[in-house]
Short mmCIF file of C-alpha atoms in Angstrom, two decimals:
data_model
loop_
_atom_site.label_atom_id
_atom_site.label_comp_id
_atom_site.label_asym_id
_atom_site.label_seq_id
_atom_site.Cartn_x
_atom_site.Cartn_y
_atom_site.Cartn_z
CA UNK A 1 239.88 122.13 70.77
CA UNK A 2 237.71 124.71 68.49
CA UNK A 3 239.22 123.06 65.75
CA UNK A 4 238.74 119.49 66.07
CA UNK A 5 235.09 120.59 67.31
CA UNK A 6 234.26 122.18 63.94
CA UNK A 7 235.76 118.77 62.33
CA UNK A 8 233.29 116.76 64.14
CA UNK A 9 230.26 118.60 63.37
CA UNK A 10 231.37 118.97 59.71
CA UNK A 11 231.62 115.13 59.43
CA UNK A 12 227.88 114.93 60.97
CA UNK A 13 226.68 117.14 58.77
CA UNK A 14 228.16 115.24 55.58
CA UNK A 15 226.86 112.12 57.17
CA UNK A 16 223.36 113.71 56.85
CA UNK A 17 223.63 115.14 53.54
CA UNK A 18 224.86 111.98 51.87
CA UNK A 19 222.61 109.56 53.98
CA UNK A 20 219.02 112.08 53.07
CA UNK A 21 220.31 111.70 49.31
CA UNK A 22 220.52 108.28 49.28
CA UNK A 23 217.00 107.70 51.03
CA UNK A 24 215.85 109.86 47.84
CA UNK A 25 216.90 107.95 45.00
CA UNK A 26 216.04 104.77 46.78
CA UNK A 27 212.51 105.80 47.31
CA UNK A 28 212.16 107.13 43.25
CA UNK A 29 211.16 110.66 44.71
CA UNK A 30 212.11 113.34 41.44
CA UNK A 31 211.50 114.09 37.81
CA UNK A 32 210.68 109.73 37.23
CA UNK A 33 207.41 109.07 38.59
CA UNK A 34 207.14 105.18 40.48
CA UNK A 35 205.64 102.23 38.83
CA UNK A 36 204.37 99.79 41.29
CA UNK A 37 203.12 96.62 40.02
CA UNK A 38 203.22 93.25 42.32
CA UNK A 39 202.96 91.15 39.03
CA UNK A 40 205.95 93.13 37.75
CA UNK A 41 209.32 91.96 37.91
CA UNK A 42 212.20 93.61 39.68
CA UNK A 43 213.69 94.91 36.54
CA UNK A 44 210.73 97.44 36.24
CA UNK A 45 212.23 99.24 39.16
CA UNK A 46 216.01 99.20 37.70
CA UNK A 47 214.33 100.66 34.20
CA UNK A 48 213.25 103.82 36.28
CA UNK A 49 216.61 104.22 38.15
CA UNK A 50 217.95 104.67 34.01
CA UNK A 51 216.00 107.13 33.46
CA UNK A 52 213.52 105.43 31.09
CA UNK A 53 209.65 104.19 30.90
CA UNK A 54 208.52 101.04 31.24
CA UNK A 55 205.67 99.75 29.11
CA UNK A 56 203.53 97.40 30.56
CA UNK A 57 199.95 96.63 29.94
CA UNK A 58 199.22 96.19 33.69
CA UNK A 59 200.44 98.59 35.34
CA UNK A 60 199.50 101.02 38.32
CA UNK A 61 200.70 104.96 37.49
CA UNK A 62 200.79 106.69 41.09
CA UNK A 63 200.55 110.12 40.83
CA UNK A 64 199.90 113.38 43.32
CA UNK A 65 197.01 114.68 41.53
CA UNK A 66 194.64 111.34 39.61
CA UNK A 67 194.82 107.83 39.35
CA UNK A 68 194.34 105.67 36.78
CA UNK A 69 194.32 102.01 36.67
CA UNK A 70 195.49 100.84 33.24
CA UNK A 71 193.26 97.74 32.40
CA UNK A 72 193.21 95.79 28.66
CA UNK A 73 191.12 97.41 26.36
CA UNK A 74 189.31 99.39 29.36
CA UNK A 75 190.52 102.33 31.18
CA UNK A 76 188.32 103.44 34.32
CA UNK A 77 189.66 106.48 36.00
CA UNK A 78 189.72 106.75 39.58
CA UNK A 79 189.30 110.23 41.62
CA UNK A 80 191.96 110.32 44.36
CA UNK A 81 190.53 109.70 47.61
CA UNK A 82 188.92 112.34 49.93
CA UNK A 83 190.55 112.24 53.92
CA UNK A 84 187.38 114.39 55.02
CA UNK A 85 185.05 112.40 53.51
CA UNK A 86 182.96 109.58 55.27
CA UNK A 87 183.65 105.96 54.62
CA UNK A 88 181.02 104.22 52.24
CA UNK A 89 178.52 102.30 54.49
CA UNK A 90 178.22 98.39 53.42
CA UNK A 91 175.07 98.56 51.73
CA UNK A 92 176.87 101.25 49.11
CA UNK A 93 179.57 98.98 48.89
CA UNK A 94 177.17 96.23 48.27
CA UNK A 95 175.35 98.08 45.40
CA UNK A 96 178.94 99.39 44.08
CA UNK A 97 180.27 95.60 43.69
CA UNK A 98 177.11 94.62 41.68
CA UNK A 99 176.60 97.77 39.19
CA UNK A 100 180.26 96.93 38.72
CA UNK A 101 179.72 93.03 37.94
CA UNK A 102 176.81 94.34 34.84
CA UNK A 103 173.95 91.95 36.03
CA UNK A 104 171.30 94.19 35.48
CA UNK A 105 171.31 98.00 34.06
CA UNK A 106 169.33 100.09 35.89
CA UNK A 107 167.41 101.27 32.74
CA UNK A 108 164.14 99.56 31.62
CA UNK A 109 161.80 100.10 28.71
CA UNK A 110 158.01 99.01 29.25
CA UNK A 111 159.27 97.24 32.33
CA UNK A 112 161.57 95.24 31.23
CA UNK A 113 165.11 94.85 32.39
CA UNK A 114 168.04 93.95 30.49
CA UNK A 115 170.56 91.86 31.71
CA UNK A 116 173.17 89.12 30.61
CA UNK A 117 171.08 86.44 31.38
CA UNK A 118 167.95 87.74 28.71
CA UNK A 119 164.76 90.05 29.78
CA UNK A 120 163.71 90.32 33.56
CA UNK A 121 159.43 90.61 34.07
CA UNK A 122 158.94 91.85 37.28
CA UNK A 123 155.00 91.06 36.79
CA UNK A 124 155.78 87.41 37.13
CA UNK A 125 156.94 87.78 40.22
CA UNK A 126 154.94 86.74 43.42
CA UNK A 127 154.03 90.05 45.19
CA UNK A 128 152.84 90.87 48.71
CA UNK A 129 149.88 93.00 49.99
CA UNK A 130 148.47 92.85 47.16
CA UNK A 131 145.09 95.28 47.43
CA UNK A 132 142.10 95.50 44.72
CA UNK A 133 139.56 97.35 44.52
CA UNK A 134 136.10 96.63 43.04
CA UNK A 135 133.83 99.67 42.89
CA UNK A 136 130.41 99.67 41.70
CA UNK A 137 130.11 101.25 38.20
CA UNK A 138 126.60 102.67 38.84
CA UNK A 139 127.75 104.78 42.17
CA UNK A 140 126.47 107.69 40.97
CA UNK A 141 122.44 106.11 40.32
CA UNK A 142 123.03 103.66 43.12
CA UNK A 143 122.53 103.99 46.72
CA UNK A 144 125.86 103.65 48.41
CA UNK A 145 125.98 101.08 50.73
CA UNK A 146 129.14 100.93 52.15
CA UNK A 147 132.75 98.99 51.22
CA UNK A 148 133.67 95.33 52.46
CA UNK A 149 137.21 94.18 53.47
CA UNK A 150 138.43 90.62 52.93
CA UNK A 151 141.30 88.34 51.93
CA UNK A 152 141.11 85.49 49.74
CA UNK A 153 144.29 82.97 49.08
CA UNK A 154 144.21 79.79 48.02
CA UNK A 155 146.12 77.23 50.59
CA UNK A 156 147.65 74.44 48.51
CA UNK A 157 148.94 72.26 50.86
CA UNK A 158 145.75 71.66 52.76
CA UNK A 159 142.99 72.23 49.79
CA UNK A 160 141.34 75.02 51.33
CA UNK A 161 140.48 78.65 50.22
CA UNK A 162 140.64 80.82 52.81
CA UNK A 163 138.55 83.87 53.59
CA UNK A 164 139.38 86.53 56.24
CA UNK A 165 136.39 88.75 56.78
CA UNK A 166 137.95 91.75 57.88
CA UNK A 167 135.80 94.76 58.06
CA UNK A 168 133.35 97.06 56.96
CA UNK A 169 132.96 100.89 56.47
CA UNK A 170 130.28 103.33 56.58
CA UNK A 171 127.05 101.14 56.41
CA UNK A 172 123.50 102.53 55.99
CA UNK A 173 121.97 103.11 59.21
CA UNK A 174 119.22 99.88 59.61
CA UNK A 175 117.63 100.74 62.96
CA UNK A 176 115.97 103.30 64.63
CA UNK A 177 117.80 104.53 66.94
CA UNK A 178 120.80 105.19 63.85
CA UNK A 179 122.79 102.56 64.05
CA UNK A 180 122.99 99.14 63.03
CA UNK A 181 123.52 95.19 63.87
CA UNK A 182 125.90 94.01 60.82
CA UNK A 183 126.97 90.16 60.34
CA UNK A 184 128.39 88.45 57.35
CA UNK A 185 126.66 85.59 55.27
CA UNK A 186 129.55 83.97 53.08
CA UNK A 187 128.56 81.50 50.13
CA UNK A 188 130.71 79.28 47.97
CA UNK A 189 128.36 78.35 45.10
CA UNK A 190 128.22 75.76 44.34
CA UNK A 191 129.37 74.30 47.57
CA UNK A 192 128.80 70.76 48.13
CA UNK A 193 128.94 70.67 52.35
CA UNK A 194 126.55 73.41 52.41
CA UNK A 195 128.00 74.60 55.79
CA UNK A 196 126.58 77.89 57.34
CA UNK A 197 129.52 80.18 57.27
CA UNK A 198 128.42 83.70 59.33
CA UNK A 199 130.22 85.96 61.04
CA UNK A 200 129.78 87.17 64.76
CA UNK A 201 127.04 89.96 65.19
CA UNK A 202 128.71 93.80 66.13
CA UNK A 203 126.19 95.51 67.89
CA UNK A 204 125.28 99.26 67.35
CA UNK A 205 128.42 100.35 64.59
CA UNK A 206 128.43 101.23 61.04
CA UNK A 207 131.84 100.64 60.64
CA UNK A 208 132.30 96.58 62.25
CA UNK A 209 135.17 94.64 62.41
CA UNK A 210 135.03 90.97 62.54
CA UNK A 211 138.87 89.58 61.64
CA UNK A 212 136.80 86.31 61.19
CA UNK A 213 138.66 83.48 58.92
CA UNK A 214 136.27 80.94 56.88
CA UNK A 215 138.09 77.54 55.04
CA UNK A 216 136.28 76.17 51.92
CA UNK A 217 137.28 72.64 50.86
CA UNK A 218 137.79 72.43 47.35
CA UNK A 219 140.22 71.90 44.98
CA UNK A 220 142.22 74.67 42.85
CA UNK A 221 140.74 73.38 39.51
CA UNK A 222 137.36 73.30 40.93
CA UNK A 223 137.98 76.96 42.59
CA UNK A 224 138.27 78.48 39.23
CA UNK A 225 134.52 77.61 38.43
CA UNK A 226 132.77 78.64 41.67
CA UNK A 227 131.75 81.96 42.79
CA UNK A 228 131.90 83.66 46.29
CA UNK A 229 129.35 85.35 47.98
CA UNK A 230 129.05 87.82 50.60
CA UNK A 231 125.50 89.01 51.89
CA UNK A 232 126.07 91.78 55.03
CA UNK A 233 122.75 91.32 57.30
CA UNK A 234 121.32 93.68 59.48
CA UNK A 235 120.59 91.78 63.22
CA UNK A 236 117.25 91.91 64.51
CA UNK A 237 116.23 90.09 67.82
CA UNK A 238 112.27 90.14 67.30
CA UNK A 239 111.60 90.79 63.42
CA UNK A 240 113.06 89.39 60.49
CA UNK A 241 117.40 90.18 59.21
CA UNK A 242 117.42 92.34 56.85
CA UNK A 243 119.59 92.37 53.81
CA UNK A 244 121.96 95.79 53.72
CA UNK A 245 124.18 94.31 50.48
CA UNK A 246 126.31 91.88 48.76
CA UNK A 247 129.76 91.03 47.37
CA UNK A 248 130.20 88.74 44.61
CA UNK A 249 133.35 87.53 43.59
CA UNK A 250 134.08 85.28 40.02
CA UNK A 251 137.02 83.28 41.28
CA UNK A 252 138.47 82.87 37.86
CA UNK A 253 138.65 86.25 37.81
CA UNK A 254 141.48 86.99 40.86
CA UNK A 255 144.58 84.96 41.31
CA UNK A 256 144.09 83.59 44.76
CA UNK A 257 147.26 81.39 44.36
CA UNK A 258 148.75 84.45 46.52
CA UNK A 259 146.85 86.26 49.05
CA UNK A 260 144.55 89.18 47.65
CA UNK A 261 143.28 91.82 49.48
CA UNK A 262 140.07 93.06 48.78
CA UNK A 263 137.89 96.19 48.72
CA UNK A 264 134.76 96.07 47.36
CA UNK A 265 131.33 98.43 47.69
CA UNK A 266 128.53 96.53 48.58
CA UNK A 267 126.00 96.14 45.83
CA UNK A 268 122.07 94.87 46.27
CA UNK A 269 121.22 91.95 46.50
CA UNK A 270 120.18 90.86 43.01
CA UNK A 271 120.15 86.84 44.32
CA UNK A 272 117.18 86.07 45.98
CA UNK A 273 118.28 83.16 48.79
CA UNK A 274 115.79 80.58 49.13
CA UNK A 275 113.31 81.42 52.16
CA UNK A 276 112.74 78.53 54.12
CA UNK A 277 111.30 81.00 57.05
CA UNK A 278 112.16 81.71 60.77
CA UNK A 279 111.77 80.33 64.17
CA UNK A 280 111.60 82.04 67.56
CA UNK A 281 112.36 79.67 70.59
CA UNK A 282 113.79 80.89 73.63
CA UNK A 283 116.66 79.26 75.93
CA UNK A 284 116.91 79.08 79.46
CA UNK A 285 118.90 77.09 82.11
CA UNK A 286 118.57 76.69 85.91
CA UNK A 287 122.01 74.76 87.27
CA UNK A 288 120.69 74.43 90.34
CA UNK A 289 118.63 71.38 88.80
CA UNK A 290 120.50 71.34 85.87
CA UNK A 291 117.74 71.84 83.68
CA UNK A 292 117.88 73.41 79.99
CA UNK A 293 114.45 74.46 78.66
CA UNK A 294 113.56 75.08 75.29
CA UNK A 295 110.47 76.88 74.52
CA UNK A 296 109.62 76.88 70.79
CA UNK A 297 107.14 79.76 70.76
CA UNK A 298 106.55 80.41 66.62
CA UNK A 299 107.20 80.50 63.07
CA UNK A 300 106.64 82.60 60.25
CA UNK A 301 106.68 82.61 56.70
CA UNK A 302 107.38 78.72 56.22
CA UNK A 303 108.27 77.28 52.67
CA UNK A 304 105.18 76.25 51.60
CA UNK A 305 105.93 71.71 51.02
CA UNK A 306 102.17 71.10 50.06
CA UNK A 307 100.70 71.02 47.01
CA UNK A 308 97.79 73.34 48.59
CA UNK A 309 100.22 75.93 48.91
CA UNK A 310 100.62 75.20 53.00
CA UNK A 311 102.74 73.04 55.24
CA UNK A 312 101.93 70.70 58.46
CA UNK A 313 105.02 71.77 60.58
CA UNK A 314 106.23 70.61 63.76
CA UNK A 315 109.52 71.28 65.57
CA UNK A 316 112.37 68.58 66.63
CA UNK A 317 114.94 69.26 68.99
CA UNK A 318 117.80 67.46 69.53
CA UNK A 319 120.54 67.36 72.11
CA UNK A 320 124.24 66.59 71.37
CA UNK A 321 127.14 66.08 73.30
CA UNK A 322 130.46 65.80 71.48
CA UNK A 323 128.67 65.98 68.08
CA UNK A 324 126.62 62.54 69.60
CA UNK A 325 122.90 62.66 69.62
CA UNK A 326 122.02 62.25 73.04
CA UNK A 327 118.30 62.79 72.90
CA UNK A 328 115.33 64.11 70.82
CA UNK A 329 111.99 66.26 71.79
CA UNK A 330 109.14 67.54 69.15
CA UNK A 331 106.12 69.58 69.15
CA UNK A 332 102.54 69.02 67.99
CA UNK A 333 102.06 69.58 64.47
CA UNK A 334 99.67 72.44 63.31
CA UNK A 335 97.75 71.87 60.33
CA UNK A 336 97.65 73.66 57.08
CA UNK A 337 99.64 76.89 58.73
CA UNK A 338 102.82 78.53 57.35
CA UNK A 339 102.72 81.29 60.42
CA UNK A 340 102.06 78.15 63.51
CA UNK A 341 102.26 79.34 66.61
CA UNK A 342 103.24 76.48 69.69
CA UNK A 343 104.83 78.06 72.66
CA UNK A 344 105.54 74.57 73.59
CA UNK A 345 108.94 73.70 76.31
CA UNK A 346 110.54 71.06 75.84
CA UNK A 347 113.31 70.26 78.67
CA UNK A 348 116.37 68.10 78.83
CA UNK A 349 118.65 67.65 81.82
CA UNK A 350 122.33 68.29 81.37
CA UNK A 351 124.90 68.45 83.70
CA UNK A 352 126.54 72.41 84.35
CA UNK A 353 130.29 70.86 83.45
CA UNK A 354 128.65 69.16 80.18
CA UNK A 355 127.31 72.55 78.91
CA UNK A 356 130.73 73.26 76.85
CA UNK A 357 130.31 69.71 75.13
CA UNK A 358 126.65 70.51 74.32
CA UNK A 359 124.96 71.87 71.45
CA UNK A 360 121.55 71.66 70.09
CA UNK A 361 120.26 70.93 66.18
CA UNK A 362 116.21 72.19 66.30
CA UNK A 363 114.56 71.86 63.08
CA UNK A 364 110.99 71.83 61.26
CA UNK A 365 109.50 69.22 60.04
CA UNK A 366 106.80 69.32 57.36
CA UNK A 367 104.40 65.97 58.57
CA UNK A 368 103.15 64.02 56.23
CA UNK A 369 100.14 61.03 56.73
CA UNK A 370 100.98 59.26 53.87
CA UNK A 371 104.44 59.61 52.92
CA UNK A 372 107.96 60.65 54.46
CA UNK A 373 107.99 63.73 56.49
CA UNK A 374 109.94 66.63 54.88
CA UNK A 375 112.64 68.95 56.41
CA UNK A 376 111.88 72.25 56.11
CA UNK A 377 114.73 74.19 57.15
CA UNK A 378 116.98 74.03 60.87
CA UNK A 379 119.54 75.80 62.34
CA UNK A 380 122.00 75.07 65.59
CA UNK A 381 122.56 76.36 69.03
CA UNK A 382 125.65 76.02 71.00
CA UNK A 383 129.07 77.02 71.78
CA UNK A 384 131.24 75.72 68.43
CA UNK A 385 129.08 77.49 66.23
CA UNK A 386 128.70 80.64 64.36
CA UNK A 387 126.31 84.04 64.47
CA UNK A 388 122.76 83.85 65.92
CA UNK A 389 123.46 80.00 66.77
CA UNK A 390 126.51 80.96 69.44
CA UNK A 391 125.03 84.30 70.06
CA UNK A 392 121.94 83.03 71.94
CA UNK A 393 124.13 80.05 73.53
CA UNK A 394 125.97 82.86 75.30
CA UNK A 395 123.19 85.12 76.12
CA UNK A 396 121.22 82.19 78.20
CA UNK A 397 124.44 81.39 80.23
CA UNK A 398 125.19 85.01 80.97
CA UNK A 399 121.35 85.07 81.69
CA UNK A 400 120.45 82.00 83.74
CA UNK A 401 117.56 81.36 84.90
CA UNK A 402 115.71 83.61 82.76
CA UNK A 403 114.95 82.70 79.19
CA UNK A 404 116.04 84.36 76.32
CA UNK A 405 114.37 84.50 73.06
CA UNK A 406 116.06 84.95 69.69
CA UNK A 407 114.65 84.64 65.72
CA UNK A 408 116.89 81.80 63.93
CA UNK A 409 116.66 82.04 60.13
CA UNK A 410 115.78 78.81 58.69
CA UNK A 411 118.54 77.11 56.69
CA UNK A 412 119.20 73.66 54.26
#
């Protein structure tokens, strides 16, 4: 029984022996390294079982310590792959897959880049967020006056240039109590619909924001001839605005095909604007009778239309609803006076839920005897328009029943 045990375990063991060898020359482990190649025939495989190399231009050497792929002309070596190492996250894999396809070499020389396809400009490529900055070259004679923030671009599908009135920093205190009132005049000149373009009135800061956006009609050839202003005001209820600075801007000069965003310091104003003079009138409304009284109270420093060196003015006021002329009031004229005084009211009756619809135009008139009477200057009241005209609009309705007086500055 011991005997034919020992038999049995000897035959197992055999079994094992010859069945581990054979499972070693089939898979090619010994002296022969393995040559795997899917393009390779099967013969490949009987050339290492003889003992002997086979030469082929294509082929993939697997060894314990490198790799090397075995390319025409080009041999890239590989560094056998770490097991502790994390896996390569897509964007690498991304960037590996084109530095190995040779589109562009990541060396440049006075910024260009070389590539198959010929020299690569960045600079003639549209950029983003752009920012300049325009300082005044005279900062250290010149009283500073504080920096303006716009943007400027160019829309192309609509003919319009665009300007965002952003901001302004550390004005010069205007007022007596430290502070000031700042708005914005802007100007395209020339500008053929001579529109009023003005900004809202901060109250009491030196450092406003606005975020105000003004549309010029014109076209882009035009655009490169023209020049934009910006003249920052100082608001004052009862005395004249006064001028804190100005930004001017050469169009041809910036490329506002792309929106540019600007810094600039403000400079004095070296353009006189033509002074047609100002006009206090005051506002009121009662809703209980639906009554709006105007009360044009005076004038001051009127463009002289005479040949004396004087003017004949009188004021007409006009209501509109829905951009319609509705109706028209005027003063009496006073004679030979660039400083008249009237304190004349004028009333119209409006209904309260046609207030939002309503706006009104006032404007002096120089009177002549003899020939046409000559405008002088206006300006507008109501809720669709901009600075002192909305301003006072708003102030009589939070105010009703009590009038509320406000200096316009005259305008073409």
């Amino acid at each position: 029984m011991t005997v034919i045990l020992g038999i049995v375990v000897g035959v197992c063991v055999c079994v094992v022996v010859v069945t581990a060898y054979g499972f070693r020359r089939k898979s090619g482990e010994g002296s022969l390294p393995f040559y795997e190649d899917v393009s390779c025939c099967a013969c490949c495989h009987g050339c290492c079982r003889d003992g002997t190399e086979p030469e082929h231009p294509n082929k993939l050497l697997v060894t314990q310590s490198s790799q090397e792929f075995y390319i025409p002309k080009e041999k890239v070596k590989i560094q056998p792959p770490n097991k502790n190492a994390n896996p390569p996250s897509p964007a690498a894999s991304n960037a590996g897959s084109d530095s190995e396809q040779g589109s562009v070499s990541s060396e440049s020389t006075n910024g260009l880049f070389e590539s198959e396809i010929g020299s690569v400009k960045p600079d003639l490529y549209a950029k983003s967020n752009d920012i300049v900055v325009m300082q005044n070259e005279k900062q250290g004679k010149v009283k500073k006056l504080g920096k303006l923030h716009f943007k400027l671009k160019y829309d192309f599908d609509k003919s319009d240039l665009n300007v965002d009135v952003l901001q302004a920093e550390n004005l010069p205190k205007m007022d007596f109590g430290g502070s000031s009132d700042p708005y914005v005049k802007v100007f395209l000149i020339p500008d053929e619909d001579r529109k009023l373009r003005q900004t809202q009135v901060q109250r009491r800061t030196l450092n406003p924001v606005w975020n105000e956006t003004f549309k010029f009609p014109t076209t882009y050839d035009e655009l490169q001839t023209k020049t934009l202003y910006f003249t920052v005001y100082d608001f004052d209820k009862f005395s004249r605005h006064d001028v804190i600075g100005e930004v001017k801007v050469i169009l041809r000069e910036i490329d506002v095909s792309r929106e540019v965003d600007v810094w600039c310091d403000l400079q004095p104003c070296t353009v006189k604007q033509a002074e047609l003079g100002d006009l206090l009138f005051s506002l009121s409304y009662l809703p209980t009778a639906e009554r709006l009284t105007v009360v044009i109270m005076k004038a001051r420093n009127l463009k002289a239309m005479d040949i004396n060196g004087s003017s004949d003015p009188y004021v007409k006021v006009s209501l509109l609803q829905s951009g319609k002329r509705i109706k028209k009031k005027k003063t009496a004229v006073r004679k030979n006076n660039r400083n008249p005084v009237w304190n004349e009211a004028l009333v119209f009756n409006i209904p309260t839920e046609s207030l939002k619809h309503t706006s009104l135009e006032v404007t002096v008139v120089d009177y002549d005897l003899l020939g046409h009477s000559e405008i002088i200057g206006k300006c507008d009241v109501g809720p669709h328009f901009d600075g002192t005209g909305v301003e006072h609009w708003n102030d009589m309705l939070q105010a009703q029943r009590k009038p509320t007086a406000m200096w316009h500055t005259l305008r073409e």
